[in-house]
Coordinates of C-alpha atoms and ligand atoms in Angstrom, one line a residue:
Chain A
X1 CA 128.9 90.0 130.3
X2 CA 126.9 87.7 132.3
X3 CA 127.0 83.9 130.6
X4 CA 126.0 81.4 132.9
X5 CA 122.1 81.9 132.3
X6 CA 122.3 81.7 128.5
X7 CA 122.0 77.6 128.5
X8 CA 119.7 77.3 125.4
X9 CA 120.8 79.6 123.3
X10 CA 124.7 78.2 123.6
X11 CA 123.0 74.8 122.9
X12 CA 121.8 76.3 119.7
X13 CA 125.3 77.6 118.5
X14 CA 124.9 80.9 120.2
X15 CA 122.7 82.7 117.8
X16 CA 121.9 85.7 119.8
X17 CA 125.1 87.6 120.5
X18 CA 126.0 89.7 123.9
X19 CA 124.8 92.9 123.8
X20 CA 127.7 95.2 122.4
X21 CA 129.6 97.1 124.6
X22 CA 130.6 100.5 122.6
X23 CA 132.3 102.3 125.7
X24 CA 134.5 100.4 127.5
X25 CA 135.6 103.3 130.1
X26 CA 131.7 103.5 131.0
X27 CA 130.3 100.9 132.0
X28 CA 127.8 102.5 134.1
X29 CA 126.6 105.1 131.2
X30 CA 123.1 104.0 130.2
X31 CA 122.0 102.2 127.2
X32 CA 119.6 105.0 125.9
X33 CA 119.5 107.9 127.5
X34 CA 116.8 110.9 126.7
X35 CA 117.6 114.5 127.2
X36 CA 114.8 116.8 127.8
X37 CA 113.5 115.2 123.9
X38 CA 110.9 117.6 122.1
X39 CA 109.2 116.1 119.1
X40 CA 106.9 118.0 117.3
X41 CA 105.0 117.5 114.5
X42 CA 103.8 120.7 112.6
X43 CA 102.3 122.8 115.9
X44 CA 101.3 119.6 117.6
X45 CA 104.0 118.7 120.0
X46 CA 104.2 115.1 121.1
X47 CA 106.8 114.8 123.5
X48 CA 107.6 118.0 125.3
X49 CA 111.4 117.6 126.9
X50 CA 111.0 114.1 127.6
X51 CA 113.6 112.7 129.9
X52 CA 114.3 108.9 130.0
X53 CA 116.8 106.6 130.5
X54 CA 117.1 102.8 129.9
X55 CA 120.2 100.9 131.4
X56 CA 122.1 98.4 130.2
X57 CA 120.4 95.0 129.6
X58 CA 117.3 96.8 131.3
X59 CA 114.0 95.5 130.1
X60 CA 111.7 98.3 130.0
X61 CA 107.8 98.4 128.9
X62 CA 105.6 101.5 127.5
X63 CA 102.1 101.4 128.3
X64 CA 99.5 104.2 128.0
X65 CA 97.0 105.0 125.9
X66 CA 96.8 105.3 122.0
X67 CA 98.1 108.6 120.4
X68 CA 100.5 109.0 124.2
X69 CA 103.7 108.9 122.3
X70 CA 104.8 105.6 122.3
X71 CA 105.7 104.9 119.0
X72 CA 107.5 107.8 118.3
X73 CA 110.1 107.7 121.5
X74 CA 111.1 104.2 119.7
X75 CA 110.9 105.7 116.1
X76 CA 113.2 108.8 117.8
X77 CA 115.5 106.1 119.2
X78 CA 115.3 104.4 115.8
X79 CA 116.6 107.6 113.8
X80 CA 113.3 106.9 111.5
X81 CA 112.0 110.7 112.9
X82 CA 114.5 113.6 114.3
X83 CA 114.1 115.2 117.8
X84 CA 112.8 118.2 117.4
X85 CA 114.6 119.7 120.5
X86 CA 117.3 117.9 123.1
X87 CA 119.3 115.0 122.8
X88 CA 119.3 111.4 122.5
X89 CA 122.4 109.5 123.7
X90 CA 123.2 106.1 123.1
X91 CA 125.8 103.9 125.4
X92 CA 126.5 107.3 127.0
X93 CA 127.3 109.6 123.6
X94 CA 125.9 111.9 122.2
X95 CA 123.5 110.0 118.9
X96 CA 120.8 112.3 117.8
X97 CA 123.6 115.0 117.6
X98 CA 127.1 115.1 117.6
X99 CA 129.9 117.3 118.2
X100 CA 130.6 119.5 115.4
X101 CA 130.2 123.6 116.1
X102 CA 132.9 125.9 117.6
X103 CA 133.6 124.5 121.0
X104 CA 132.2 121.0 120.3
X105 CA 129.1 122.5 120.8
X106 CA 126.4 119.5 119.9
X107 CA 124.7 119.8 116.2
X108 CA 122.2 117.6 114.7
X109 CA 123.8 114.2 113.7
X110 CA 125.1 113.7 109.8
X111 CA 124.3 110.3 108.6
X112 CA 127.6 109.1 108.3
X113 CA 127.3 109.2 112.9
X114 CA 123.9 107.9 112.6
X115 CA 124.9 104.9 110.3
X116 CA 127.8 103.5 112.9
X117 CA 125.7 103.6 116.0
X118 CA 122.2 103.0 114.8
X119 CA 123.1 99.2 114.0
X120 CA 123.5 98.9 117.9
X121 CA 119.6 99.1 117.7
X122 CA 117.3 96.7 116.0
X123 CA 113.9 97.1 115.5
X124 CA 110.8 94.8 115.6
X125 CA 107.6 96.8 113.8
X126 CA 103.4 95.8 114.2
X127 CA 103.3 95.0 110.9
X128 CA 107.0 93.0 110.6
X129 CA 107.7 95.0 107.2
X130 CA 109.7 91.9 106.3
X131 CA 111.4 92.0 102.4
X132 CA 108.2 90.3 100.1
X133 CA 111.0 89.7 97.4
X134 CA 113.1 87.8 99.6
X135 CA 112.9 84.2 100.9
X136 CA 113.1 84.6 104.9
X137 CA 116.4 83.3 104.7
X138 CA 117.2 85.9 102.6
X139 CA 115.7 88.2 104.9
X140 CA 117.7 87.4 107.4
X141 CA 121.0 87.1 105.8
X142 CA 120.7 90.2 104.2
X143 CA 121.7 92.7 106.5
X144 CA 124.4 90.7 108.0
X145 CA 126.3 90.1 104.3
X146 CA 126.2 93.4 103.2
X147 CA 126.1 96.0 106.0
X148 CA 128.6 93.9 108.5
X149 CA 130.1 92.0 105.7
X150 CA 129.7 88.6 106.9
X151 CA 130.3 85.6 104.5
X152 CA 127.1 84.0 103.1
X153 CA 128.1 81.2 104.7
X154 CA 128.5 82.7 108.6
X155 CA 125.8 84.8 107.8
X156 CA 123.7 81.5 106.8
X157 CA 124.5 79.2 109.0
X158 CA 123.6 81.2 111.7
X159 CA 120.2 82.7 109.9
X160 CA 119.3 79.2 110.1
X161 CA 120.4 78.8 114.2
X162 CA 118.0 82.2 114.6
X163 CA 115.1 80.2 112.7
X164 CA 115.4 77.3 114.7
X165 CA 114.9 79.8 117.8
X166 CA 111.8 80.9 116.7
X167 CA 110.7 77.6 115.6
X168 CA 110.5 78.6 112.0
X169 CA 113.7 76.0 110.7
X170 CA 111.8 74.3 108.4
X171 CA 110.9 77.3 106.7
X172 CA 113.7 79.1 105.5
X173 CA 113.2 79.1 102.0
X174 CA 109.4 79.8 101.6
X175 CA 108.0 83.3 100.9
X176 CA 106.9 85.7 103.7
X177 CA 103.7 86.3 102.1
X178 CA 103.6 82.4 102.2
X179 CA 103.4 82.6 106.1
X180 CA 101.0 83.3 109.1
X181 CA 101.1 86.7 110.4
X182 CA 103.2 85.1 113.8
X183 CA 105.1 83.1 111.5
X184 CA 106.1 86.6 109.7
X185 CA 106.8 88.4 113.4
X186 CA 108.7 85.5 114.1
X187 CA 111.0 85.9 111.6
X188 CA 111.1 89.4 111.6
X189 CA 112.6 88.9 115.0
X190 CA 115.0 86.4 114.1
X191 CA 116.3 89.2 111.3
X192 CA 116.5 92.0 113.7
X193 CA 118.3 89.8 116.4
X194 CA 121.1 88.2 113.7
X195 CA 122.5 92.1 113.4
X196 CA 123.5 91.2 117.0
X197 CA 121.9 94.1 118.1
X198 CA 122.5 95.7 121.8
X199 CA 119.0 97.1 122.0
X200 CA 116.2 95.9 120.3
X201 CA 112.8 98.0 119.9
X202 CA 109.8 96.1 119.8
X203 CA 106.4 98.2 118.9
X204 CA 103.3 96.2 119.9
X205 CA 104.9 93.7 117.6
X206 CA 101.2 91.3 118.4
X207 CA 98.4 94.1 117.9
X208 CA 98.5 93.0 113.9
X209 CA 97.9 89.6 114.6
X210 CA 95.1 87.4 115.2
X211 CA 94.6 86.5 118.7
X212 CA 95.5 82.8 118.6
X213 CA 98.5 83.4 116.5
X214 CA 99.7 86.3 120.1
X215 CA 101.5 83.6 122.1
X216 CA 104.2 82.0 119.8
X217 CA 105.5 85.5 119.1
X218 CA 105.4 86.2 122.6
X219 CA 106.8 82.7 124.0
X220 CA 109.8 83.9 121.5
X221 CA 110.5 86.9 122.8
X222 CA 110.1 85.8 126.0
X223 CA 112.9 83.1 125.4
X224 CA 115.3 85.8 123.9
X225 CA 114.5 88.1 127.1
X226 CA 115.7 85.2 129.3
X227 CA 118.4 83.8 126.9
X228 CA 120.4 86.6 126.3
X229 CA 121.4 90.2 128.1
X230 CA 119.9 92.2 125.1
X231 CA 118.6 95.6 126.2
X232 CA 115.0 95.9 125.6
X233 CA 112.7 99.0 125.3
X234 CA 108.8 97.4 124.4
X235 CA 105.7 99.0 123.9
X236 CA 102.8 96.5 124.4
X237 CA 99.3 96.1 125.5
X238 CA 100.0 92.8 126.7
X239 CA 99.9 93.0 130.2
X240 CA 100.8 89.4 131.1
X241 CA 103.9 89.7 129.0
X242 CA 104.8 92.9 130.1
X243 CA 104.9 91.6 133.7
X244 CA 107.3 88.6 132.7
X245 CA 110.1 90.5 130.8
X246 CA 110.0 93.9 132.2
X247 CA 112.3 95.2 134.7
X248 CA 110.6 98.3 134.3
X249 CA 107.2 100.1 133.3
X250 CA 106.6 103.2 132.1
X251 CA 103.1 105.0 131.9
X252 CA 102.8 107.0 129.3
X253 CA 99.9 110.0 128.9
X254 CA 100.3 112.7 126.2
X255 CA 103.8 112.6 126.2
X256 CA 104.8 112.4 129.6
X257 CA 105.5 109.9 132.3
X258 CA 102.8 109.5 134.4
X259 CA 103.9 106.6 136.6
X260 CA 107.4 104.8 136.7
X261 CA 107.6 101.5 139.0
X262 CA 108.9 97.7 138.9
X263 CA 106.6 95.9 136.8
X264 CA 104.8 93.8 139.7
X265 CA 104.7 97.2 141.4
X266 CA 103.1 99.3 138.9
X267 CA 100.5 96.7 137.9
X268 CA 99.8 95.5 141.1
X269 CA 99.0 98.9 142.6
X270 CA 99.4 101.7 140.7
X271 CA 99.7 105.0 142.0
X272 CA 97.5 107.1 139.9
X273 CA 94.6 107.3 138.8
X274 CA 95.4 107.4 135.0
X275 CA 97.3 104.3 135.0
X276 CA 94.5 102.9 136.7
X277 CA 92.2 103.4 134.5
X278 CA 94.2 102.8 131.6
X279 CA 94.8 99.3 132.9
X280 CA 91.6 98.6 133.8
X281 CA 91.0 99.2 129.7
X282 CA 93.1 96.8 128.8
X283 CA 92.8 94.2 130.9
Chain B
X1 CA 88.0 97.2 45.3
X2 CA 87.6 96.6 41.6
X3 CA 90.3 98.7 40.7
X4 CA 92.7 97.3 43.1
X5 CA 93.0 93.7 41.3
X6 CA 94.8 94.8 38.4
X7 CA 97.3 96.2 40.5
X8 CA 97.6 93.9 42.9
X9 CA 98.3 91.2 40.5
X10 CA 101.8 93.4 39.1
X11 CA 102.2 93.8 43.3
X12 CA 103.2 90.0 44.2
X13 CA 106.2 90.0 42.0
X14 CA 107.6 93.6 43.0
X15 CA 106.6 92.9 46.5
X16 CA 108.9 89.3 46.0
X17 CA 111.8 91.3 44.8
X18 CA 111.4 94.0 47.5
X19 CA 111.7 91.2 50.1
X20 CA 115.0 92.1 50.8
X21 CA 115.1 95.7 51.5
X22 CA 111.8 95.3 53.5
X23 CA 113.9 93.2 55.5
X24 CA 116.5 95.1 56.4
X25 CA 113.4 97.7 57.1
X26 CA 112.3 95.5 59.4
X27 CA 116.0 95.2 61.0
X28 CA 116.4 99.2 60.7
X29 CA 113.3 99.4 62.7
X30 CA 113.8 96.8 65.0
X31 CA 117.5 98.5 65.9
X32 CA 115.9 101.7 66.3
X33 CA 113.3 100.4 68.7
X34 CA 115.9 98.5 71.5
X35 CA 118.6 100.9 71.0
X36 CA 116.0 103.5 71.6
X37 CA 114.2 101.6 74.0
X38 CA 117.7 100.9 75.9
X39 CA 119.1 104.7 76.0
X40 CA 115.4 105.4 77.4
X41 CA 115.8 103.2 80.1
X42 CA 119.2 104.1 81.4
X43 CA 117.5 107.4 81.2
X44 CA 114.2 106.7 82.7
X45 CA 115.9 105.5 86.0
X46 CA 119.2 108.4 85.9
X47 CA 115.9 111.2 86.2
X48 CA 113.5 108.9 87.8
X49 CA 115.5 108.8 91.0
X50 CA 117.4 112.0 90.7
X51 CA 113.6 113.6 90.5
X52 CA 113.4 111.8 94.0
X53 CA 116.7 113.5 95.7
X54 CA 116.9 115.1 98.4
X55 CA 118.9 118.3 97.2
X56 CA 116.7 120.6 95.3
X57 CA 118.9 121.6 92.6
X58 CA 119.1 118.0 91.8
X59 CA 115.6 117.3 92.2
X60 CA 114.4 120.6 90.1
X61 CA 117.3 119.8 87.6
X62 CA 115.6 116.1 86.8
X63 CA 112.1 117.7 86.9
X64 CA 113.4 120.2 84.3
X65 CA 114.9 118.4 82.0
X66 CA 112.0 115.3 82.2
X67 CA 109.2 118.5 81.6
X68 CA 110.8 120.1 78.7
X69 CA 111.0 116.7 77.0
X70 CA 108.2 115.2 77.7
X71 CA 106.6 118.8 76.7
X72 CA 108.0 119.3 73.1
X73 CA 106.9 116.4 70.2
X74 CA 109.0 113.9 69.5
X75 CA 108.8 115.0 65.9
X76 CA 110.2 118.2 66.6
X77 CA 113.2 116.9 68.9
X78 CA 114.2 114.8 66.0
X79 CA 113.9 117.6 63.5
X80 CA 116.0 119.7 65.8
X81 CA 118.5 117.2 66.0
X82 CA 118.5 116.6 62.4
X83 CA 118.0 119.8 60.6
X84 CA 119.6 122.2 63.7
X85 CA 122.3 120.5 64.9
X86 CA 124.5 120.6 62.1
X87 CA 124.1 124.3 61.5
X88 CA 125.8 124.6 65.2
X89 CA 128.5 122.2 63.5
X90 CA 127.3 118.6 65.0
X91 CA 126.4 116.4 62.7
X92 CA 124.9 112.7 63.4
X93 CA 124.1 109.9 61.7
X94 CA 120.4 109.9 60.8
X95 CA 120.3 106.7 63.1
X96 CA 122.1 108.1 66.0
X97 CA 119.6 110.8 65.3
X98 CA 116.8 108.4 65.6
X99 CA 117.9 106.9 68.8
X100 CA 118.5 110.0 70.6
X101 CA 115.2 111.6 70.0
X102 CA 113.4 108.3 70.7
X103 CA 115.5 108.1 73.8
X104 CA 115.2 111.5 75.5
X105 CA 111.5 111.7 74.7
X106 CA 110.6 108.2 75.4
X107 CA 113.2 108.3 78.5
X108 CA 111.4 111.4 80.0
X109 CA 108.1 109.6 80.0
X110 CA 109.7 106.6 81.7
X111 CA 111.4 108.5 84.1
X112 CA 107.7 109.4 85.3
X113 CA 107.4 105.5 85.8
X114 CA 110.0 105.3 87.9
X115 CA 109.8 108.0 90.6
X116 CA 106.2 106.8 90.9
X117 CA 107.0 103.4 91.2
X118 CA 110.0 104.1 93.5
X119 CA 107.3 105.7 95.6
X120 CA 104.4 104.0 95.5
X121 CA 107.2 100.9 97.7
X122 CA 105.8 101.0 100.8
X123 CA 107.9 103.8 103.8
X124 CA 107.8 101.0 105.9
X125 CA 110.1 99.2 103.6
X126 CA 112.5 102.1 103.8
X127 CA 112.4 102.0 107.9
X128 CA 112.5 98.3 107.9
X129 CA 116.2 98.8 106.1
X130 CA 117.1 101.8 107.9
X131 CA 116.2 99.4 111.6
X132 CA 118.8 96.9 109.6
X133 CA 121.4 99.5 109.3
X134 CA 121.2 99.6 105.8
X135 CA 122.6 102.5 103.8
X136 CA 120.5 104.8 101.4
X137 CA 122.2 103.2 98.4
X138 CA 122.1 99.5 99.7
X139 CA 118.1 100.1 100.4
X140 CA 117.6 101.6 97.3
X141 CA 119.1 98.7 95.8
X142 CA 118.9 95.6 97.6
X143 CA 115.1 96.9 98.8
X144 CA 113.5 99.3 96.9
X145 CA 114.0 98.6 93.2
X146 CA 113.5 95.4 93.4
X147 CA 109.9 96.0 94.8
X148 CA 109.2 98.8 92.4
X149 CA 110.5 96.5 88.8
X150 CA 107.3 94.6 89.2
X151 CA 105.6 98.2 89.1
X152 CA 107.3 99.3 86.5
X153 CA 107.0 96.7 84.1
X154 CA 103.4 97.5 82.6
X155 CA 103.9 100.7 81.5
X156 CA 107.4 100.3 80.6
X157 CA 105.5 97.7 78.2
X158 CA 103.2 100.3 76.8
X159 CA 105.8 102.7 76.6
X160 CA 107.8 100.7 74.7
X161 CA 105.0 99.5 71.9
X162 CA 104.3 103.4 71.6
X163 CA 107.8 103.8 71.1
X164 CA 107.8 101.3 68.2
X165 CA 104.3 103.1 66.9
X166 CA 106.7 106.3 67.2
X167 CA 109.3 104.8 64.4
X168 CA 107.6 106.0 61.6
X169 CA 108.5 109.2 61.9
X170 CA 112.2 108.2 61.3
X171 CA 111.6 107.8 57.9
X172 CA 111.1 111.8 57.1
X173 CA 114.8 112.1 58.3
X174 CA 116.2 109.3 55.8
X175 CA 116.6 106.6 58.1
X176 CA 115.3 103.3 56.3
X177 CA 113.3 101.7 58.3
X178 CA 110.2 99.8 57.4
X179 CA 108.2 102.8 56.6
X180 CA 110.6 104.3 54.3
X181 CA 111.0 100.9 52.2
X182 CA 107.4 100.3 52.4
X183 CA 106.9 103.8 50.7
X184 CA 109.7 103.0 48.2
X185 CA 107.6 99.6 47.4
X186 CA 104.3 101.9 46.9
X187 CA 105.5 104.6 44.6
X188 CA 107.2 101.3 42.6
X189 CA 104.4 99.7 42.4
X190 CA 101.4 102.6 42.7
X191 CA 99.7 100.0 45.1
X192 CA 99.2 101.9 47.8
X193 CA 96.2 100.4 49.8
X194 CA 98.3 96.8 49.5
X195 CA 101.7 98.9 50.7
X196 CA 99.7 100.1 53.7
X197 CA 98.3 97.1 54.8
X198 CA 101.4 95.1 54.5
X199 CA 102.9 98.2 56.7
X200 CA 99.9 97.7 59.2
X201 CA 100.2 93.9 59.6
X202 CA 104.3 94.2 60.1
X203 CA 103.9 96.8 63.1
X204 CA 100.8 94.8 64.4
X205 CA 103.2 91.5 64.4
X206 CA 106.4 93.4 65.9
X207 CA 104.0 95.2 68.7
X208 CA 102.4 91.5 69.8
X209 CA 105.6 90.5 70.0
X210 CA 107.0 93.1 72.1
X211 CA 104.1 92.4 74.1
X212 CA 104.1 88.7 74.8
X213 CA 107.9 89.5 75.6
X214 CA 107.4 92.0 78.1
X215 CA 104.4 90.0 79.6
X216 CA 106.6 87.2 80.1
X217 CA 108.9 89.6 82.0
X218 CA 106.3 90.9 83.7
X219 CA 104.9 87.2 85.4
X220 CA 108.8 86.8 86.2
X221 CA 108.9 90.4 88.0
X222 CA 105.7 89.5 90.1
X223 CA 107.0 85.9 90.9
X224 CA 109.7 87.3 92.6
X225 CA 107.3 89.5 94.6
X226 CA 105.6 85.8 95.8
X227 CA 102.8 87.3 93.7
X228 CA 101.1 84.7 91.9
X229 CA 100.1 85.2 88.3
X230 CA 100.5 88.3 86.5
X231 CA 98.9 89.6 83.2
Ligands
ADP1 N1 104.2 111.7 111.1 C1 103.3 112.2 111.9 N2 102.7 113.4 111.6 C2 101.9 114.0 112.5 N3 101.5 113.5 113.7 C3 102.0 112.4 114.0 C4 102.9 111.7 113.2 N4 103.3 110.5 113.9 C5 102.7 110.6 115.0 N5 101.9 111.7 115.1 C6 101.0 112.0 116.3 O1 101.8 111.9 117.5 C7 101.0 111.4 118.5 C8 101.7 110.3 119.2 O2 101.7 109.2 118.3 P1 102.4 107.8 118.6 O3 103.8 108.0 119.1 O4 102.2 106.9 117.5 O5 101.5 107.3 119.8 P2 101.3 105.9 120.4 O6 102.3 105.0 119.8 O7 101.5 106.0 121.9 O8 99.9 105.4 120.1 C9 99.7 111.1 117.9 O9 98.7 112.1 118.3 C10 99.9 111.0 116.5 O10 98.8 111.5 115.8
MG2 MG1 102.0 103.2 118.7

């Protein structure tokens, strides 16, 4: 586990935890791997033996078009929708599926294997989906007390570190509904990241928000990319970000990778014609 | 009207000594109502989320068992339980009778309430627990519910005053509730438009104050929510 470049977040009583580490005997397996994925939906298939892989502490970035498949490759990896065909390993085992038939043959996964791994991934959604009933402290101690079964008081204390990352300490007790929409991402982010997660999903976690509110989230998330050795999988239309965090960018069309390259790379000069065209959109 | 003065005026004093027993009425009723009212909640939610499961026979079981009560009269249920029961050798108190129809009927309704408040939370409340790591029990209860109690809370209020409205009926099997000692007071007394009126303004007062109970419980449910106001 690299330490040396995590200065400001060991100043802040090391909120954000290393990235765990579930296979010690493979180091090199990668953090998400993609196996000829099929997801269909009814007759409309989406992804059509998708294969990706994401290594460890690799920052990668989704672009492409609306309706490409974005979304769902992180709500796949999420275990919020099943693969339809292939498999989906995580920290080089087997996560959508699991042994199970004559001859360890792979079958879909029971919940009981989904519940153990899945907390190795957090999520960040557009519309944060925080807990309206709960304060954001509450939000974010939540998880910790009573699926890891931390102590209110560990599970507080370091809530309240994670808030102070996203410059939200002074809030703790009020109300989401009670905050700005990148007040609510913000926290949202500090809930995701106190489950100490390994990989953390974000879904164009700015398109909800109004346009001045787009650079605190992002500053945040580009402190936590820089701060910690958390893998990252992000799908965003924000090139400029994209370009800072990602080691990695993906172009996405109707399911399938158009265009793989270094961030710089790929923006810079782009190979085909798609991507070009989809970047000149968004720019 | 002319003929009701003399009557009225022999009323006051029965209705004085009858104080008593319409007190108790009042308590017979009142019992009836929250023990009701409580067996029809632990019901409401048992089928309420077991009509939401997964597994079919579990789901179709609920769905069965909240149709056919909701889909025969309460009068008859309590008639069954009454009159039929005891031929097949079980044989209840007419209070226990009371409180079992007014809970399986009442609790079928309810039931209704919850699964569509249970649904009507948001999915992305759901996926926001699932991304968490959160269990389909500790969702349900740590996210879920407590999201869908401020839902429920209005009609579990007007299921509750018709439930009180529903008492009445206890009467024809002998419980003696406030209806039943009201109708004692009337053949007594022969007064039978003063009787009913009393009977009308004592349900009227016990259903206001059902009411301004549940609405308080209702601004409490929707203050949690960070909802401001209420009813
Ligand atoms: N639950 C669903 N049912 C049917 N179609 C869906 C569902 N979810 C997504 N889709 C379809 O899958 C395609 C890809 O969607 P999505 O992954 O959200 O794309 P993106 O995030 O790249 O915009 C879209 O055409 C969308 O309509
Ligand atoms: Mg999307």
């Amino acid at each position: 586990m690299p330490t040396e470049d995590r200065e400001d977040l060991t100043a802040r009583a090391d909120p954000v935890a290393p990235a765990a580490t579930a296979d010690p005997m493979a180091p090199a397996a990668p953090a998400v791997r993609f196996d000829r994925v099929t997801k269909r939906y009814g007759d409309r298939t989406v992804l059509d033996g998708l294969d990706l892989e994401v290594g460890r502490g690799e920052r990668v970035t989704l672009i492409g078009p609306s309706g490409s498949g974005k979304t769902t490759i992180l709500r796949l990896l999420m275990t919020l929708e099943r693969v339809t065909d292939g498999v989906i390993h995580l920290d080089g085992e087997p996560f959508s599926h699991m042994p199970g038939g004559s001859r360890g043959k792979l079958v879909p996964a029971n919940e009981r294997h989904l519940a153990v791994r899945r907390r190795r991934i957090g999520m960040v959604f557009q519309q944060f989906n925080l807990f309206p009933h709960m304060s954001v402290l509450e939000n974010i101690v939540e998880a910790p007390v009573h699926v890891l079964g931390e102590s209110r008081e560990d599970a507080g204390r370091r809530a309240r570190d994670l808030l102070e990352l996203v410059g939200l300490g002074d809030r703790a007790d009020a109300r989401p509904t009670r905050l700005s929409g990148g007040q609510q991402q913000r926290v949202a982010i500090a809930r995701a990241l106190a489950m100490r997660p390994g990989i953390l999903l974000l879904d164009e976690v700015t398109s909800a928000l109004d346009p001045e509110l787009v650079a605190e989230v992002l500053d945040v998330l580009r402190d936590v990319a820089r701060s910690t050795d958390i893998t990252l999988l992000c799908v965003t239309h924000e090139m400029g970000f994209a370009r800072d965090v990602s080691d990695r960018i993906l172009m996405f069309d109707r399911g399938r990778i158009v265009e793989s390259g270094p961030a710089d790379e790929l923006l810079e000069s782009p190979a085909h014609e798609r991507t070009r065209a989809f970047l000149g959109s968004v720019r | 009207m002319a003929d009701l003065l003399p009557v009225a005026a022999g009323f006051l004093p029965e209705l004085r000594r009858a104080l008593p027993r319409l007190a108790e009425g009042v308590l017979v009723t009142v019992e009836a109502t929250v023990l009701g009212a409580a067996l029809a909640l632990v019901l409401a939610y048992a089928l309420g989320l077991l009509s939401r499961s997964d597994r079919l026979p579990v789901r179709g079981g609920a769905r069965l068992v909240v149709e056919f009560f909701r889909g025969t009269s309460l009068y008859v249920q309590l008639f069954w339980l009454f009159f039929a029961l005891p031929m097949l050798g079980f044989r209840l108190e007419p209070l226990a009778c009371a409180v079992l129809a007014l809970g399986l009927n009442y609790g079928a309704y309810g039931a209704e309430v919850v699964r569509g408040a249970v649904a009507a939370v948001p999915r992305a409340q759901t996926e926001a627990g699932i991304a968490l790591g959160m269990g389909a029990g500790l969702r349900l209860r740590r996210v879920v519910l407590p999201q869908a109690h401020a839902l429920m809370v209005a009609p579990f209020k007007n299921l509750l005053v018709q439930l009180l409205k529903a008492t009445p009926l206890l009467s024809l099997v002998t419980v003696p509730d406030l209806t039943f000692q009201i109708d004692q007071l009337r053949s007594s007394t022969g007064a039978t438009a003063a009787s009913y009126l009393l009977l009308l303004g004592l349900y009227f007062g016990m259903a206001v104050v059902l009411s301004l109970l549940m609405n308080a419980l209702e601004r409490a449910a929707k203050a949690r929510l960070g909802q401001e106001g209420g009813a």
